[in-house]
Amino acid sequence: MATENRINFWRRNAKVPGSVQPVYGAQHPPLDPRLRRTYPKDTKPKFNNPKSKKASSFHEFARSTNDAWDIDEEEDEDFLGTPAQTSSLSSGLHSSSTQNQQNQVGDAETRVSHRPGTEDQDLQDVGEEDAECEHVNGKVVKSSSDVHLNTSSVRSTLQKQQSLPVRPIIPLVARMSDQNASGAPPMTVREKSRLDKFKQLLASPNTDLEELRKHSWSGIPREVRPITWRLLSGYLPANKERRELVLTRKREEYFGFIEQYYHSRTDEHYKDTYRQIHIDIPRTNPLIPLFQQPVVQEVFERILFIWAIRHPASGYVQGINDLVTPFFVVFLSEFVTEDVENFEVAALPLDTQRNIEADSFWCMSKLLDGIQDNYTFAQPGIQNKVKALEELVSRIDEDIHNHFQRYEVEYLQFAFRWMNNLLMRELPLRCTIRLWDTYQAEAEGFSHFHLYVCSAFLIEWRKEILSMVDFQGLLMLLQNLPTIHWGNEEVGLLLAEAYRLKYMFADAPSHYKR
């Protein structure tokens, strides 16, 4: 009877417990479930759009957004023998995230590429759509000559696509360059001067770390970011002569851990830890092809597993997997000049891959040493930081604080992820890397200064927050803040506001507490 019920359960339920589910945030935009299905080429799906009833309480909202995180016991039997695989969500995630980001030419290319044999009709449709745009809201948007140019451009692009290998289009949210648009602009005189100053500091026999932090606060040039991060994190010594020796020793030490511990992932004591890591890895930046490569996922599994068993007080906690990615991207950028998102890591020499892996492990370990109470039992560090955020916001902006109270929004319901993932789910990865330039330059940047960054980040959306007049609307806004177009300029303004708040409140306990 039990077997019959279980079979009926799988027939009734489309979602499989333990399967990769959508994770909301700037790196993980909400998905349209229709985009995750496939249909025959000649058929069009029919959808019903019944209006969903709004949840009137947090409990109803929580029930309506449940996610299955566990794997059924039967799946465990053959789980450990399964290697890390590329996530099957790539097509659905790509379709969802690129909505409202690509221009009309890009949209036309996508439609044509999905329906071969109807190129002329689609090109005609593009022309008609552009022509219709001329009178939207009484404004002239495009001229007829623009339509003709766009049509020619689409046809030319299609011809190129037919002769070149298919290459995935990277949505804006997944671009890891410092700029909002692809292709870096020419270096300004000021940027060149800053780069020269960094090179001068790094070339000195004993690097002045205080001076390096001072220059790094407002951003580190891409060319010198890897070596600067190694120094600021405490992984490398300031003495230039000792650096190569330390690097060699620490890298050998890490791979000694691999030989010593990694085989134990199948042991009874560690298999649950490894299983959870294995589940979480495909969720890590699912929009970026780089992190869906089996080679990269295996690297992340080794880093996280070795860290977990060497830190038994906390072990592995969901969210730590995100903290590896900025280090991995920055150290990879030493060997990749552009288009990191699509770079095939397997093409690098094995020694280079090993060096990137070891450096990412040690720098992540240094970061977590300063915030380990975020991940120990009951996560007291995060609980305290969320409470501190609530106290701080109540002093900075009483209107927002009262608005949350009126609609029964608890800070823990949205700010827990801000503390647990260091805002990585709220910001594109390119912004996280810029943010971490400052965190590593700031004393206790990841633990203390992060509180003021979160406060400034919340106040940034003041207008949108106060316009929401129901619990569900507020929570959906706070979990899906529109930062998809953010770049260095926006992060710089956020950090400046966070510094102002720290200056006003950090040394003023009577302002900070009730």
XYZ file of C-alpha atoms in Angstrom:
514
model
C 0.000 0.000 0.000
C 2.846 2.353 0.922
C 4.490 1.665 -2.428
C 1.237 2.430 -4.240
C 0.864 5.762 -2.418
C 4.435 6.691 -3.243
C 3.922 5.959 -6.952
C 0.736 8.040 -6.950
C 2.622 10.844 -5.191
C 5.221 11.043 -7.982
C 2.468 11.020 -10.617
C 0.592 13.854 -8.927
C 3.575 16.076 -8.146
C 5.597 17.763 -10.845
C 8.223 19.028 -8.420
C 10.723 16.435 -7.263
C 12.104 17.019 -3.756
C 15.777 17.861 -4.010
C 15.499 19.125 -7.597
C 16.947 22.548 -8.409
C 14.278 25.148 -7.740
C 14.295 28.845 -8.656
C 16.222 31.011 -6.183
C 15.149 34.648 -6.333
C 17.500 37.610 -6.249
C 19.533 39.819 -8.552
C 21.515 36.839 -9.824
C 18.397 34.675 -9.852
C 15.420 36.625 -11.288
C 11.930 35.137 -10.826
C 11.234 32.560 -13.488
C 8.173 32.236 -15.644
C 7.297 28.506 -15.294
C 6.198 28.476 -18.940
C 9.795 29.089 -20.006
C 11.007 25.880 -18.380
C 8.967 23.590 -20.637
C 9.677 22.441 -24.141
C 7.116 22.045 -26.917
C 7.176 20.656 -30.464
C 8.323 23.206 -32.991
C 5.024 23.385 -34.824
C 2.757 23.683 -31.823
C 2.050 26.630 -29.604
C 1.319 26.141 -25.912
C -1.954 27.351 -24.481
C -1.799 28.876 -21.053
C -4.461 29.884 -18.605
C -3.718 32.881 -16.439
C -5.980 32.704 -13.435
C -5.439 35.543 -10.995
C -3.638 34.305 -7.926
C -5.133 35.157 -4.599
C -2.813 37.332 -2.486
C -1.575 35.818 0.745
C -3.069 37.600 3.714
C -0.445 36.477 6.221
C 3.166 35.374 6.377
C 2.150 31.745 6.999
C -0.017 31.636 3.872
C 2.744 33.330 1.886
C 5.308 30.825 3.185
C 3.083 27.889 2.251
C 2.621 29.253 -1.255
C 6.379 29.603 -1.820
C 7.661 26.377 -0.256
C 10.845 24.959 -1.760
C 11.906 21.305 -1.455
C 15.472 21.080 -0.206
C 15.751 17.412 0.747
C 16.308 14.318 -1.354
C 14.230 11.200 -0.811
C 16.066 8.360 0.883
C 15.757 6.142 -2.177
C 17.744 8.636 -4.214
C 20.596 8.540 -1.696
C 21.550 4.998 -2.643
C 23.094 5.963 -5.954
C 23.689 9.667 -5.235
C 27.313 9.586 -4.194
C 28.304 7.857 -7.416
C 26.878 10.682 -9.516
C 29.374 13.341 -10.683
C 28.533 17.054 -10.701
C 26.396 17.794 -13.708
C 25.495 20.905 -15.622
C 22.191 22.425 -14.513
C 19.276 21.783 -16.844
C 17.829 25.185 -16.123
C 20.109 27.136 -18.433
C 17.628 27.629 -21.241
C 14.761 28.601 -18.972
C 16.909 30.883 -16.858
C 18.380 32.532 -19.931
C 14.962 33.185 -21.447
C 13.641 34.640 -18.210
C 16.595 36.841 -17.382
C 16.983 38.364 -20.816
C 13.394 39.681 -20.902
C 13.405 43.505 -21.200
C 17.211 43.551 -21.583
C 17.816 42.883 -25.254
C 16.948 45.374 -27.976
C 14.475 44.776 -30.807
C 17.171 43.381 -33.083
C 18.162 40.865 -30.434
C 14.525 39.846 -29.982
C 14.139 39.330 -33.704
C 17.264 37.160 -33.782
C 15.906 34.980 -30.984
C 12.532 34.498 -32.667
C 14.102 33.629 -35.990
C 16.639 31.232 -34.486
C 13.836 29.273 -32.831
C 11.759 29.011 -36.007
C 13.987 28.255 -38.988
C 12.318 28.506 -42.323
C 10.277 31.633 -41.469
C 13.028 34.245 -41.696
C 11.328 36.511 -44.211
C 8.065 36.565 -42.331
C 9.810 37.348 -39.040
C 11.860 40.121 -40.577
C 8.668 41.602 -41.974
C 7.133 41.404 -38.495
C 10.104 43.278 -37.036
C 9.631 46.022 -39.580
C 5.917 46.274 -38.801
C 6.584 46.410 -35.060
C 9.161 49.156 -35.467
C 6.798 51.119 -37.660
C 4.084 50.869 -35.049
C 6.479 52.201 -32.418
C 6.577 55.585 -34.144
C 3.383 56.822 -32.489
C 3.652 55.316 -29.015
C 2.593 57.955 -26.446
C 2.630 60.522 -29.197
C 6.418 60.353 -29.566
C 8.485 59.460 -32.597
C 10.553 56.475 -31.578
C 11.996 55.169 -34.840
C 12.138 56.403 -38.382
C 11.462 54.232 -41.436
C 15.159 54.329 -42.297
C 15.948 52.875 -38.856
C 13.552 50.026 -39.585
C 15.337 49.280 -42.848
C 18.749 49.379 -41.135
C 17.543 47.094 -38.353
C 16.131 44.609 -40.881
C 19.437 44.524 -42.787
C 21.320 44.131 -39.511
C 19.169 41.173 -38.475
C 19.593 39.469 -41.856
C 23.370 39.984 -41.719
C 23.535 38.638 -38.157
C 21.512 35.579 -39.139
C 23.897 34.799 -41.974
C 26.822 35.011 -39.520
C 25.062 32.771 -37.031
C 24.567 30.099 -39.668
C 28.296 30.021 -40.438
C 29.630 30.346 -36.845
C 29.317 27.934 -33.900
C 26.488 28.704 -31.494
C 27.587 30.844 -28.568
C 25.283 31.555 -25.611
C 24.128 35.143 -25.212
C 25.051 36.452 -21.766
C 22.235 38.414 -20.128
C 23.156 41.712 -18.492
C 22.731 40.270 -15.008
C 25.360 37.629 -15.725
C 28.039 39.909 -17.210
C 31.069 40.060 -14.987
C 32.877 42.989 -16.581
C 33.273 46.148 -14.511
C 31.046 48.094 -16.874
C 27.288 47.851 -17.443
C 27.726 47.372 -21.172
C 29.906 44.792 -22.814
C 33.290 46.050 -23.908
C 35.388 48.207 -21.601
C 35.782 51.875 -22.582
C 39.243 53.355 -23.105
C 41.112 53.947 -19.840
C 40.873 57.541 -18.630
C 43.894 59.540 -17.464
C 42.708 59.245 -13.861
C 42.294 55.463 -14.115
C 45.744 55.100 -15.648
C 47.211 57.185 -12.866
C 45.517 54.990 -10.240
C 46.761 51.830 -11.950
C 50.325 53.189 -11.970
C 50.039 53.954 -8.258
C 48.901 50.395 -7.521
C 51.741 48.934 -9.575
C 54.214 51.138 -7.738
C 52.916 49.994 -4.337
C 52.925 46.324 -5.337
C 56.443 46.502 -6.809
C 58.034 47.849 -3.632
C 60.124 45.348 -1.579
C 57.660 45.670 1.347
C 54.184 46.734 0.290
C 52.621 49.363 2.536
C 49.314 47.606 3.304
C 47.732 50.691 4.895
C 48.443 52.709 1.777
C 47.178 49.836 -0.377
C 43.904 49.727 1.609
C 43.529 53.473 1.242
C 43.765 53.265 -2.554
C 41.644 50.104 -2.755
C 38.646 51.591 -0.925
C 37.350 53.315 -4.061
C 37.914 50.261 -6.288
C 40.848 48.193 -7.525
C 41.859 48.163 -11.215
C 41.129 44.817 -12.861
C 44.756 44.276 -13.866
C 46.037 44.261 -10.265
C 42.945 42.998 -8.417
C 44.131 39.349 -8.016
C 47.438 40.198 -6.314
C 45.804 42.991 -4.278
C 43.048 40.686 -2.972
C 45.659 38.091 -1.956
C 47.541 40.747 0.014
C 44.531 42.428 1.643
C 42.993 39.102 2.694
C 46.204 38.177 4.522
C 46.931 35.240 2.239
C 50.198 36.756 0.934
C 52.892 38.534 2.983
C 53.767 42.179 2.361
C 57.393 41.195 1.702
C 57.778 40.677 -2.043
C 60.643 38.167 -1.813
C 58.614 35.774 0.371
C 55.442 35.760 -1.779
C 56.412 33.040 -4.241
C 57.603 30.767 -1.462
C 54.372 31.264 0.529
C 52.210 30.661 -2.542
C 53.993 27.389 -3.333
C 53.751 26.157 0.266
C 50.046 27.060 0.726
C 49.039 25.519 -2.600
C 50.839 22.279 -1.753
C 49.206 22.323 1.673
C 45.722 22.631 0.162
C 46.229 19.689 -2.177
C 47.608 17.759 0.759
C 44.188 18.283 2.378
C 42.555 16.953 -0.789
C 44.604 13.750 -0.668
C 44.026 13.389 3.057
C 40.300 14.167 3.352
C 38.445 14.232 0.053
C 38.019 10.457 -0.220
C 36.030 10.565 3.064
C 33.096 12.315 1.331
C 31.496 8.880 0.919
C 31.893 8.010 4.607
C 28.776 7.773 6.750
C 29.861 10.739 8.882
C 30.402 13.145 5.950
C 28.043 11.947 3.225
C 25.215 14.304 4.283
C 27.579 17.282 4.099
C 28.816 16.265 0.665
C 25.258 15.613 -0.525
C 24.135 19.126 0.464
C 27.161 20.682 -1.242
C 26.443 18.626 -4.365
C 22.841 19.897 -4.398
C 23.808 23.551 -3.886
C 26.572 23.803 -6.486
C 24.229 23.916 -9.552
C 22.266 26.692 -7.799
C 25.399 28.852 -7.659
C 25.032 31.606 -10.296
C 22.877 29.485 -12.633
C 22.704 32.265 -15.258
C 26.466 32.235 -15.841
C 27.735 29.405 -18.115
C 31.146 29.463 -16.391
C 29.669 28.018 -13.196
C 27.747 25.286 -14.991
C 30.909 23.654 -16.324
C 31.550 20.245 -14.689
C 35.217 21.157 -14.100
C 34.250 24.294 -12.183
C 31.561 22.510 -10.170
C 34.062 19.847 -9.128
C 36.462 22.595 -7.995
C 33.726 24.153 -5.858
C 32.808 20.781 -4.366
C 36.393 20.175 -3.277
C 36.827 23.670 -1.822
C 33.584 23.568 0.162
C 34.001 20.012 1.402
C 37.572 20.554 2.623
C 36.559 23.790 4.352
C 33.571 22.106 6.012
C 35.488 19.211 7.541
C 38.285 21.520 8.707
C 35.738 23.741 10.489
C 33.535 21.326 12.425
C 32.105 24.102 14.635
C 30.067 25.321 11.702
C 30.475 22.752 8.948
C 28.924 23.534 5.590
C 25.953 25.925 5.606
C 23.917 26.916 2.575
C 25.144 30.301 1.399
C 28.847 29.605 1.843
C 28.857 28.251 -1.724
C 28.188 31.790 -3.012
C 31.230 33.190 -1.214
C 33.683 31.193 -3.355
C 32.565 32.722 -6.652
C 34.105 36.246 -6.438
C 37.519 34.821 -5.537
C 37.334 32.215 -8.294
C 36.392 34.817 -10.931
C 39.053 37.304 -9.841
C 41.858 34.726 -9.829
C 40.655 33.302 -13.139
C 40.771 36.813 -14.666
C 44.583 36.726 -14.445
C 44.526 34.277 -17.348
C 41.476 35.528 -19.281
C 41.454 38.901 -20.986
C 37.717 39.081 -21.722
C 34.439 37.157 -21.761
C 35.085 35.290 -18.513
C 31.426 34.182 -18.487
C 31.969 31.762 -21.401
C 35.564 30.788 -20.782
C 36.270 27.051 -20.819
C 38.310 26.462 -17.674
C 39.294 22.986 -18.899
C 41.359 24.710 -21.621
C 43.772 26.088 -19.010
C 46.902 24.106 -18.064
C 46.272 21.784 -15.104
C 48.784 23.619 -12.887
C 46.968 26.903 -13.505
C 43.620 25.333 -12.612
C 45.108 23.959 -9.400
C 46.577 27.344 -8.444
C 43.247 29.120 -8.956
C 41.493 26.482 -6.840
C 43.989 26.665 -3.981
C 44.049 30.475 -3.905
C 40.231 30.600 -3.892
C 40.151 28.166 -0.952
C 42.607 30.092 1.195
C 41.114 33.532 0.528
C 37.591 32.263 1.223
C 38.903 30.708 4.451
C 40.407 34.045 5.511
C 37.069 35.775 4.856
C 35.072 33.173 6.807
C 37.476 33.351 9.757
C 36.100 36.847 10.413
C 32.401 35.926 10.171
C 32.323 32.296 11.294
C 29.683 33.022 13.955
C 27.327 33.609 11.006
C 27.468 29.880 10.302
C 27.767 28.163 13.704
C 24.751 26.473 15.326
C 21.623 28.716 15.222
C 23.732 31.291 13.290
C 23.974 33.821 16.160
C 26.105 36.220 14.131
C 23.365 36.688 11.553
C 20.658 36.969 14.230
C 22.609 39.753 15.950
C 23.326 41.579 12.696
C 19.671 41.502 11.612
C 18.650 42.883 15.010
C 21.305 45.592 14.700
C 19.990 46.449 11.213
C 16.464 46.839 12.602
C 17.694 49.150 15.374
C 19.754 51.201 12.932
C 16.960 51.621 10.360
C 14.522 52.663 13.103
C 16.892 55.590 13.818
C 17.802 56.413 10.222
C 14.352 56.245 8.610
C 11.438 55.850 11.000
C 8.914 55.885 8.136
C 10.305 52.661 6.634
C 10.533 51.025 10.050
C 6.907 51.890 10.891
C 5.799 50.769 7.424
C 7.288 47.319 8.052
C 5.566 47.129 11.423
C 2.215 48.168 9.949
C 2.273 45.310 7.456
C 3.938 42.810 9.820
C 7.165 42.476 7.828
C 9.981 41.108 9.954
C 13.542 42.129 9.096
C 14.593 38.496 9.408
C 12.340 37.603 6.475
C 14.469 39.551 3.981
C 17.690 40.604 5.747
C 18.725 37.088 6.773
C 19.803 36.425 3.187
C 21.544 39.809 3.025
C 23.758 38.777 5.938
C 24.079 35.100 5.057
C 25.136 35.736 1.433
C 26.719 39.189 1.893
C 24.214 40.714 -0.593
C 25.410 38.367 -3.352
C 21.837 37.337 -4.181
C 20.766 40.983 -4.367
C 23.541 42.291 -6.645
C 25.010 41.121 -9.960
C 28.384 39.430 -9.551
C 30.248 42.346 -11.137
C 28.867 44.588 -8.363
C 29.805 42.094 -5.652
C 33.411 42.100 -6.849
C 33.506 45.908 -6.692
C 31.851 45.834 -3.255
C 34.459 43.384 -1.985
C 37.262 45.720 -3.083
C 36.037 48.065 -0.368
C 35.204 45.335 2.155
C 38.800 44.093 2.016
C 40.130 47.641 2.320
C 37.841 48.470 5.264
C 38.650 47.254 8.770
C 36.145 44.479 9.588
C 34.530 45.097 6.231
C 32.675 41.792 5.942
C 31.446 41.785 9.531
C 30.949 45.381 10.689
C 30.869 47.670 7.635
C 28.476 45.290 5.874
C 25.772 46.320 8.369
C 25.922 49.926 7.153
C 25.969 48.834 3.522
C 22.758 46.854 4.144
C 21.179 49.900 5.813
C 22.113 52.152 2.894
C 20.880 49.479 0.469
C 17.477 49.338 2.192
C 17.089 53.126 2.266
C 17.965 53.218 -1.457
C 14.540 51.666 -2.156
C 12.600 53.957 0.184
C 10.143 55.191 -2.423
C 9.344 51.705 -3.720
C 8.971 50.292 -0.196
C 6.554 52.980 0.970
C 4.452 52.540 -2.182
C 3.750 48.877 -1.305
C 0.668 48.481 0.870
C 0.469 44.739 1.477
C 2.687 42.085 3.059
C 3.220 39.988 -0.061
C 4.053 42.981 -2.253
C 6.637 44.207 0.247
C 8.294 40.845 0.632
C 8.426 40.181 -3.112
C 9.992 43.620 -3.662
C 12.610 43.112 -0.943
C 13.536 39.684 -2.316
C 13.716 40.848 -5.963
C 15.131 44.366 -5.866
C 15.762 45.725 -9.414
C 19.568 45.936 -9.403
C 20.042 44.172 -12.738
C 21.496 47.301 -14.420
C 23.759 48.293 -11.545
C 27.452 48.854 -12.121
C 30.440 50.583 -10.508
C 28.737 53.970 -10.243
C 25.752 52.666 -8.272
C 27.949 50.585 -5.966
C 30.199 53.599 -5.385
C 27.211 55.719 -4.303
C 25.955 52.916 -2.059
C 29.358 52.632 -0.359
C 29.589 56.410 0.091
C 26.199 56.442 1.835
C 27.222 53.453 3.978
C 30.387 55.279 5.019
C 28.325 58.346 5.977
C 26.034 56.202 8.127
C 29.005 54.516 9.786
C 30.606 57.875 10.506
C 27.394 59.157 12.104
C 26.313 56.061 14.057
C 29.239 53.684 14.690
C 30.781 55.874 17.415
C 27.469 57.202 18.727
C 25.906 54.463 20.880
C 23.078 56.705 22.033
C 22.071 57.135 18.388
C 22.463 53.465 17.663
C 20.418 52.053 20.564
C 17.040 52.965 21.995
